[in-house]
C-alpha angles and dihedrals in degrees: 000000000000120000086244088056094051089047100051097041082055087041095059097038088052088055102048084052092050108262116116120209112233115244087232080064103045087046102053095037085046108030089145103052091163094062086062112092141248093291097029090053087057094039097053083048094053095041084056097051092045084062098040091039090052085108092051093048097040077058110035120042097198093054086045086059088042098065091025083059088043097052090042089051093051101043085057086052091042095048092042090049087049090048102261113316 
């Protein structure tokens, strides 16, 4: 597994945890986002919006289980593609 796999797989499971990854993170452990495949791509992209949508699901409880659901969804795709982390 890549080391951007492996970030990104930390990073969700900190945020569903409650603990956001800061974008300063995100940006220096992944500088190249193109060079991620099909799932990271949309992981990295979920895992952006989960950070820049805190205010929405602090507001709304449906859009709260919608990315909680998304990120969840994608860790288990994320796992499963790795082997079974």
């Amino acid at each position: 597994m890549g080391l951007e796999r492996d970030f990104l797989i930390n990073s969700i499971r900190l945020a569903l945890a409650g603990h956001p990854t800061l974008a300063e993170e995100i940006a220096s452990t992944v500088p190249h986002p193109a060079g991620l495949d099909r799932l990271e791509k949309a992981a990295l992209i979920a895992l952006d919006s989960w950070n820049d949508d805190a205010g929405l699901r602090a507001l709304h409880s449906r859009w709260d289980r919608f990315g909680r659901q998304r990120l969840h969804d994608l860790l288990v795709s994320l796992a499963v593609a790795s082997g079974g982390t």
